[in-house]
Short mmCIF file of C-alpha atoms and ligand atoms in Angstrom, two decimals:
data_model
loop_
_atom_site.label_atom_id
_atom_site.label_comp_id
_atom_site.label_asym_id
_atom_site.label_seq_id
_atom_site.Cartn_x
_atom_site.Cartn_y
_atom_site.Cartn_z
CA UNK A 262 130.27 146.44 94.09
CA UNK A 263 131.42 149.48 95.36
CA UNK A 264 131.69 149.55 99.12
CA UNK A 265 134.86 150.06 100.49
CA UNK A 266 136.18 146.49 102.17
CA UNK A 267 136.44 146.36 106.02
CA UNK A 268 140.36 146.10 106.58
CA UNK A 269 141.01 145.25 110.29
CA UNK A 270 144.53 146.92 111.73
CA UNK A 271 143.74 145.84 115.40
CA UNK A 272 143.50 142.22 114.98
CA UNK A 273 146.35 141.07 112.40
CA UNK A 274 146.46 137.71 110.35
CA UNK A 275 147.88 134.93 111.81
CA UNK A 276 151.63 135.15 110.95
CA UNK A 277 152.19 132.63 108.02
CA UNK A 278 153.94 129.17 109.68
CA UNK A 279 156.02 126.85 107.92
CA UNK A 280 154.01 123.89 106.42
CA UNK A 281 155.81 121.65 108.29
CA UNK A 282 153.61 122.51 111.50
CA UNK A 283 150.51 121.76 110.29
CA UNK A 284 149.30 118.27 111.06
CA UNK A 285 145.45 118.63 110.00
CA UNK A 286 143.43 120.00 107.78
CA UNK A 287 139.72 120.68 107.87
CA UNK A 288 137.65 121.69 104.81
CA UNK A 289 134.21 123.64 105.44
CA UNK A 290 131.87 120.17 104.44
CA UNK A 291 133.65 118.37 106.88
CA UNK A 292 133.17 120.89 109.70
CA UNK A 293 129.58 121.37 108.79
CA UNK A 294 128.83 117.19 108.90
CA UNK A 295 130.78 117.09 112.51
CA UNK A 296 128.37 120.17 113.73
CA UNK A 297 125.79 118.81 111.69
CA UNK A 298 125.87 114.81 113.16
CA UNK A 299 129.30 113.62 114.28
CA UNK A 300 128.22 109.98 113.06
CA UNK A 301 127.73 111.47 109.69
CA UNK A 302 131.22 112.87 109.48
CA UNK A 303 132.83 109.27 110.91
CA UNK A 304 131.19 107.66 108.37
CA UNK A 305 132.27 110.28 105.65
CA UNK A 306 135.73 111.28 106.47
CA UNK A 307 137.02 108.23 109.04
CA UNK A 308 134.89 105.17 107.24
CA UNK A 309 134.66 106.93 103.94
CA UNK A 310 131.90 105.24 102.96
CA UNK A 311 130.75 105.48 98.76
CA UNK A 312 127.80 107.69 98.35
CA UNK A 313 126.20 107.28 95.69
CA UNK A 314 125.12 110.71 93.35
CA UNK A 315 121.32 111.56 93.42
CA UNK A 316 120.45 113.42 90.55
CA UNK A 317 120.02 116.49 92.25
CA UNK A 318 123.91 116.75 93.37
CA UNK A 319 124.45 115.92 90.03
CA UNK A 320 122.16 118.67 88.42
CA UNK A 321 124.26 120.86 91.48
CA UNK A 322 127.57 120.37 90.06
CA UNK A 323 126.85 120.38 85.98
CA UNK A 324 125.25 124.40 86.84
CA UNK A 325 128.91 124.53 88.52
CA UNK A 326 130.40 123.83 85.86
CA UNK A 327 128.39 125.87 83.29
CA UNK A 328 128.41 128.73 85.39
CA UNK A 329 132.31 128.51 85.83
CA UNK A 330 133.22 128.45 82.03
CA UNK A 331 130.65 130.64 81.34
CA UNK A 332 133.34 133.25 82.41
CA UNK A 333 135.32 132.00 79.87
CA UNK A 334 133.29 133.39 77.77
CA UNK A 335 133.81 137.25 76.44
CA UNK A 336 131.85 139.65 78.67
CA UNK A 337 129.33 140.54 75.38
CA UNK A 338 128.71 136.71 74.27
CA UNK A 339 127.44 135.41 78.45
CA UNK A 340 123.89 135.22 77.73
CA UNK A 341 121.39 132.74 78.55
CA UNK A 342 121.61 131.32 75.29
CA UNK A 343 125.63 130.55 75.59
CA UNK A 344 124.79 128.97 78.80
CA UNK A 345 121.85 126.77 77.89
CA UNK A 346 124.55 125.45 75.14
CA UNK A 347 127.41 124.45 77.59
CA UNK A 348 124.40 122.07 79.00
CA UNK A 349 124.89 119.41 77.54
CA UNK A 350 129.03 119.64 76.67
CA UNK A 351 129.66 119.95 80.20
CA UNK A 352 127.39 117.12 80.63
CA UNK A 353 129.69 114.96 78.99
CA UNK A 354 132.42 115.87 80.01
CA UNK A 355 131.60 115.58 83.41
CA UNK A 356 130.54 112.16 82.68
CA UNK A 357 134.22 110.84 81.00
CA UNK A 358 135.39 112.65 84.33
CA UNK A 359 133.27 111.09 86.64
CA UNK A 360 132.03 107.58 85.18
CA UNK A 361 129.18 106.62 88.05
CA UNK A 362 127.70 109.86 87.14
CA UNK A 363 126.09 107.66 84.01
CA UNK A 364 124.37 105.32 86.19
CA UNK A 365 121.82 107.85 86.96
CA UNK A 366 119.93 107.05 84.12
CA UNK A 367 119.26 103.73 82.61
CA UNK A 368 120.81 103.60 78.91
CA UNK A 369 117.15 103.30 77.27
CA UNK A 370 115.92 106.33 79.85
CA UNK A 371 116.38 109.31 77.15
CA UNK A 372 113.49 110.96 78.08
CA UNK A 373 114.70 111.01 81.91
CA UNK A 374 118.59 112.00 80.54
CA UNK A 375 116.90 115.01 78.50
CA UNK A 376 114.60 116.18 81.20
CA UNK A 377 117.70 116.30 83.75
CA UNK A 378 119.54 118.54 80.95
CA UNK A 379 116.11 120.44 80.80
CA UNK A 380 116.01 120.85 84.54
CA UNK A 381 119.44 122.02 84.73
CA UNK A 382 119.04 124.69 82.44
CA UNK A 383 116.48 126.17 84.06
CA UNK A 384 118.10 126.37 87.23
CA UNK A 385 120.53 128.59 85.30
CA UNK A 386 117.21 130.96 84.27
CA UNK A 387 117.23 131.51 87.92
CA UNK A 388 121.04 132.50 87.75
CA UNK A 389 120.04 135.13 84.83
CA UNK A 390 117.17 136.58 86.82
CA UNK A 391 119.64 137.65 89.81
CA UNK A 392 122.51 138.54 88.19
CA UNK A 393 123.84 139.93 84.37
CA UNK A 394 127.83 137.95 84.04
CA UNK A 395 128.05 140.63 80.97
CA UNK A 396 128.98 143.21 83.69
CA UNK A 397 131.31 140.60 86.11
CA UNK A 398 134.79 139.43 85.82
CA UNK A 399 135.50 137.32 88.89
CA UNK A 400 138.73 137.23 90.86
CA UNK A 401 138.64 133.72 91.03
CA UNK A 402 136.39 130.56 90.13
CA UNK A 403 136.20 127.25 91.78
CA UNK A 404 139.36 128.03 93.73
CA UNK A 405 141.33 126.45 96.37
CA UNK A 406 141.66 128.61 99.15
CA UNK A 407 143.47 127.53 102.32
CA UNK A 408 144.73 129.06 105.76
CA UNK A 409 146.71 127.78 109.09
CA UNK A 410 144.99 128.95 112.11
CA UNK A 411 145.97 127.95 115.43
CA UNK A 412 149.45 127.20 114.13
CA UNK A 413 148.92 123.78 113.07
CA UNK A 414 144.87 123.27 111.69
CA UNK A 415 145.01 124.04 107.84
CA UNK A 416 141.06 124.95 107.04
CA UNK A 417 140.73 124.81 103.17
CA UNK A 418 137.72 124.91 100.73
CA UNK A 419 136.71 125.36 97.02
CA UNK A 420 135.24 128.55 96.53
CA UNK A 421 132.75 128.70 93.97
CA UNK A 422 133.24 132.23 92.71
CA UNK A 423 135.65 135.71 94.62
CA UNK A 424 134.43 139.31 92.93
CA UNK A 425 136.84 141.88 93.61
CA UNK A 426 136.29 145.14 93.21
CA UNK A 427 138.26 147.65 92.33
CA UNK A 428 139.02 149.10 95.61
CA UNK A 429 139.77 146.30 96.56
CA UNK A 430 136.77 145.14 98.27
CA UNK A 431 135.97 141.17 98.37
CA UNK A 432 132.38 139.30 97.65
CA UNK A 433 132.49 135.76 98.09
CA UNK A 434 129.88 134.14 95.79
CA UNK A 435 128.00 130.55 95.89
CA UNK A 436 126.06 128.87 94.08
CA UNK A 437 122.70 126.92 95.51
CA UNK A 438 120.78 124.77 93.16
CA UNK A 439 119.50 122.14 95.76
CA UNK A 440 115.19 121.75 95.75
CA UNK A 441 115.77 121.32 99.41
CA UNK A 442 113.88 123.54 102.01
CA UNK A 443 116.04 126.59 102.07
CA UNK A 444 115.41 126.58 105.73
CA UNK A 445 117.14 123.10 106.07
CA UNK A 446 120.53 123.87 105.01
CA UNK A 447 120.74 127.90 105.25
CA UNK A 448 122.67 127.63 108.40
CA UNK A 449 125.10 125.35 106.59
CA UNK A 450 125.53 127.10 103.56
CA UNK A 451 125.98 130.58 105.53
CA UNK A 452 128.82 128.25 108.21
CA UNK A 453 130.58 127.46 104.32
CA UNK A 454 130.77 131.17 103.43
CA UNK A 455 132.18 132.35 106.92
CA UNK A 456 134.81 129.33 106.40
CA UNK A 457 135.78 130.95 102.98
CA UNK A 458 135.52 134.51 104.42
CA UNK A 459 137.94 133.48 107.30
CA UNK A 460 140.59 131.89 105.29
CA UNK A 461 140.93 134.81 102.59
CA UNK A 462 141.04 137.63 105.89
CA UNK A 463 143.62 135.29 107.01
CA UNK A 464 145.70 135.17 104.06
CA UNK A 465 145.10 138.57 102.56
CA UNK A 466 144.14 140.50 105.59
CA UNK A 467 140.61 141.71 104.55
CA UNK A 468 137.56 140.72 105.53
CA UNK A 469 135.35 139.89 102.52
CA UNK A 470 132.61 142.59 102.14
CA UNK A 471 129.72 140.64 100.87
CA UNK A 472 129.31 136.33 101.81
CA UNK A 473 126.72 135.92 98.67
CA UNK A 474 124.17 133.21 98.23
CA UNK A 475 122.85 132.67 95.31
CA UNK A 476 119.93 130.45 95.18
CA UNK A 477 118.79 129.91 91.39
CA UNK A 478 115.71 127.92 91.61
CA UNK A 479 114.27 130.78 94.24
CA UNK A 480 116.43 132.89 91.85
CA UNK A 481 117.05 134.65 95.15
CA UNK A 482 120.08 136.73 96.32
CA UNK A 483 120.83 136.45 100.58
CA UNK A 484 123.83 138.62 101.45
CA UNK A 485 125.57 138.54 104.54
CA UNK A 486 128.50 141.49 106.08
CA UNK A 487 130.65 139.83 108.20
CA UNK A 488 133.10 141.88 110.13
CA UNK A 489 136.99 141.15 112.02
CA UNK A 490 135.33 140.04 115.95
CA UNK A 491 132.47 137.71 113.80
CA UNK A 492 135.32 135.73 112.17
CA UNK A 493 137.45 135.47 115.18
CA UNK A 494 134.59 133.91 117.08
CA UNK A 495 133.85 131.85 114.11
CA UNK A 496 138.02 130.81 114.14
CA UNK A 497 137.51 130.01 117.58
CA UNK A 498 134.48 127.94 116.96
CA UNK A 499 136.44 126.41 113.95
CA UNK A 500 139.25 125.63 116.31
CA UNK A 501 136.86 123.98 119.11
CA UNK A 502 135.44 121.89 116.38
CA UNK A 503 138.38 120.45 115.34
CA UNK A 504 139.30 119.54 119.40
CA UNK A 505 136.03 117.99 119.83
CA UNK A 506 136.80 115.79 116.34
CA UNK A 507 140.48 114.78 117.72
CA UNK A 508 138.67 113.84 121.24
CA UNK A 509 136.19 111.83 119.30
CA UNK A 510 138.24 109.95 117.03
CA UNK A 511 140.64 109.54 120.15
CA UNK A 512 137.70 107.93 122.00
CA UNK A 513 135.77 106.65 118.72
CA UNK A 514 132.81 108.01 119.82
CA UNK A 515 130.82 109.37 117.19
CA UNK A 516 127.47 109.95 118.44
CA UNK A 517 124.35 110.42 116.13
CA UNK A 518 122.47 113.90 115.86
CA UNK A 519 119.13 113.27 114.02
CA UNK A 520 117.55 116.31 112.64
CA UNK A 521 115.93 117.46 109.46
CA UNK A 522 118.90 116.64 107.39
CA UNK A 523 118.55 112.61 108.28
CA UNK A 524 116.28 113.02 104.92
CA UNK A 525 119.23 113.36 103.53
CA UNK A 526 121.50 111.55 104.58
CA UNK A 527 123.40 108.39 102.54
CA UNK A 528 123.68 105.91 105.49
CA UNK A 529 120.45 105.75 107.36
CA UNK A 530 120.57 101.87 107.20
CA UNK A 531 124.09 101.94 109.45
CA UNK A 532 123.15 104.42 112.05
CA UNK A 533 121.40 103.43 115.40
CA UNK A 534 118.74 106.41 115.55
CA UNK A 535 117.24 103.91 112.53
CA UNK A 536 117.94 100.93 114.10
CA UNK A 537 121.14 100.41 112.02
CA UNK A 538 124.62 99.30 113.25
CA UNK A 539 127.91 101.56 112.35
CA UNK A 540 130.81 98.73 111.06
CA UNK A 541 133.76 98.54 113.04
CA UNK A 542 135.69 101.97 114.10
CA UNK A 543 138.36 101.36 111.64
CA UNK A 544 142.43 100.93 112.40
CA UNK A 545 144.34 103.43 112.79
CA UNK A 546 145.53 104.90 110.05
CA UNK A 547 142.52 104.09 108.01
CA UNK A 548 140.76 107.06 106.83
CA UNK A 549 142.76 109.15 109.35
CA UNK A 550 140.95 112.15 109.68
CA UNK A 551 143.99 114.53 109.95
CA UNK A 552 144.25 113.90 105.89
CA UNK A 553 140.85 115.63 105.67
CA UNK A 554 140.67 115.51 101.42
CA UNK A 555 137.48 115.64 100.66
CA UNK A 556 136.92 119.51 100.58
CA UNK A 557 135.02 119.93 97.59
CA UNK A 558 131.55 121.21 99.39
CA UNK A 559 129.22 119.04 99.56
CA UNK A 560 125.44 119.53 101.18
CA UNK A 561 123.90 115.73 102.88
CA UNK A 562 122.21 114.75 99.56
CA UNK A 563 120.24 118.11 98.33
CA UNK A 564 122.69 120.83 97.26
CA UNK A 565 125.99 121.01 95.24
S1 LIG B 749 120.75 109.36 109.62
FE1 LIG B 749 120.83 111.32 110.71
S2 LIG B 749 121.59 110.83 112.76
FE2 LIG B 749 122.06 109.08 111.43
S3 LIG B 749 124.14 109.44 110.66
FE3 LIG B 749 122.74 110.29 109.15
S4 LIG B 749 122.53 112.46 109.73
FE4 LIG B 749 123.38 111.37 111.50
#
């Protein structure tokens, strides 16, 4: 990339504040549920209820992982041969790491196991046909990236990939592997990359050039240009977000949204707009949503 990055002068970064003021945090997933349907984010971040892996989150985060220590790799050997090959190692691994993810398959289901290793490597086909890693070094790679706005909200989020350039100019990268209508979670994914793109203008002062997606079984490229006033709104919308969760959880009153994404979503069998009952607004302290930890993105069901 070689366009210079938009560096704001008027509107400053929030002065860094001492840790010690900060008494939330809010990660870009959780933000997106509460916009999404407030009852899905009680149920994920206050109840915490278990959701169990579909294969297609699954298949999401093993291209993660291939794609992230493909970069590993020297420049000359990232081909889609070396990446086809970290299939199945990162497969495992991912497995000793995360134990459930074995109960996708039934232990005599081989064929099932090797057409989900199948599938997954040609979602990263897609990832060859839109971009050439021989000619990338990222900045960063699954990354933790956090800010304090409003003195005291800490907004954090993992980061799939940050290209900078070498004036200096930022392109924030992610990944989309879900089979899900595009159109069903584009707003979403686009509300994750302005999260990311507000946290690094906060905390290095320029606003990212390029918010990338990357969708590899389209293998299409969507690029978005932010600028400075776009990100305050969106910190302002951030901000009112947050209020509106505090109010709800003050007043437990987490009110369903149905939509599109219901398809989705884990806990149809709990929520009233399917006849279901939520359990019992737990005690305080439980789940407390001010300890928002889950901030590894994850789309309702279909992507990541
Ligand atoms: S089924 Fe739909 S309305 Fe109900 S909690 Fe899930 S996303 Fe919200």
């Amino acid at each position: 990339m070689t366009a210079e990055p938009v560096i704001d002068t008027q509107d400053s970064p929030t002065a860094a504040v001492a840790p010690s003021t900060v008494r939330a945090s809010l990660s870009p997933s959780r933000a997106a549920d509460f916009k999404t349907c407030p009852l899905l984010y009680r149920f994920r971040s206050i109840d915490r209820l278990p959701e169990r892996p579909t294969v297609e989150q699954a298949r999401g985060t093993l291209v993660h992982a291939v794609l992230e220590r493909l970069f590993d790799l020297p420049a000359a050997a990232r081909t889609p041969q070396s990446a086809g090959d970290l299939v199945a190692p990162q497969w495992d691994r991912l497995v000793t790491e995360q134990p459930e993810l074995a109960t996708l398959f039934a232990a005599d289901d081989t064929a099932g196991a090797a057409e989900f290793l199948r599938s997954a490597a040609a979602l990263l086909q897609g990832y060859f046909a839109v971009e050439d890693p021989r000619r990338l070094e990222p900045a960063e790679r699954e990354a933790l990236i956090s800010a304090v706005v409003d003195e005291e909200l800490l907004i954090r989020g993992y980061l799939d990939r940050l290209d900078v350039a070498p004036d200096g100019a930022l392109r924030v990268v992610d990944y989309k592997t879900g089979g899900a209508p595009r159109e069903a979670f584009e707003a979403r994914a686009l509300f994750q990359l302005k999260f990311y793109a507000l946290v690094l203008w906060r905390t290095r002062g320029v606003v990212p050039r390029v918010l990338r997606l990357l969708y590899l079984k389209d293998a299409e490229v969507c690029d978005y240009t932010p600028d400075a006033e776009e990100l305050l709104r969106f910190e302002r919308t951030v901000v009112a977000l947050w209020q509106a969760i505090e109010q709800a959880t003050a007043r437990q009153d987490f009110r369903p949204r149905p939509s599109r994404l219901c398809d989705w979503c884990s806990h149809q069998a709990l929520c009233p707009s399917f006849g279901g009952t939520p359990p019992p607004f737990p005690a305080a302290g439980a789940g407390d949503p001010l300890t928002d930890t889950r901030s590894r993105p994850v789309a309702p069901g279909a992507d990541e």
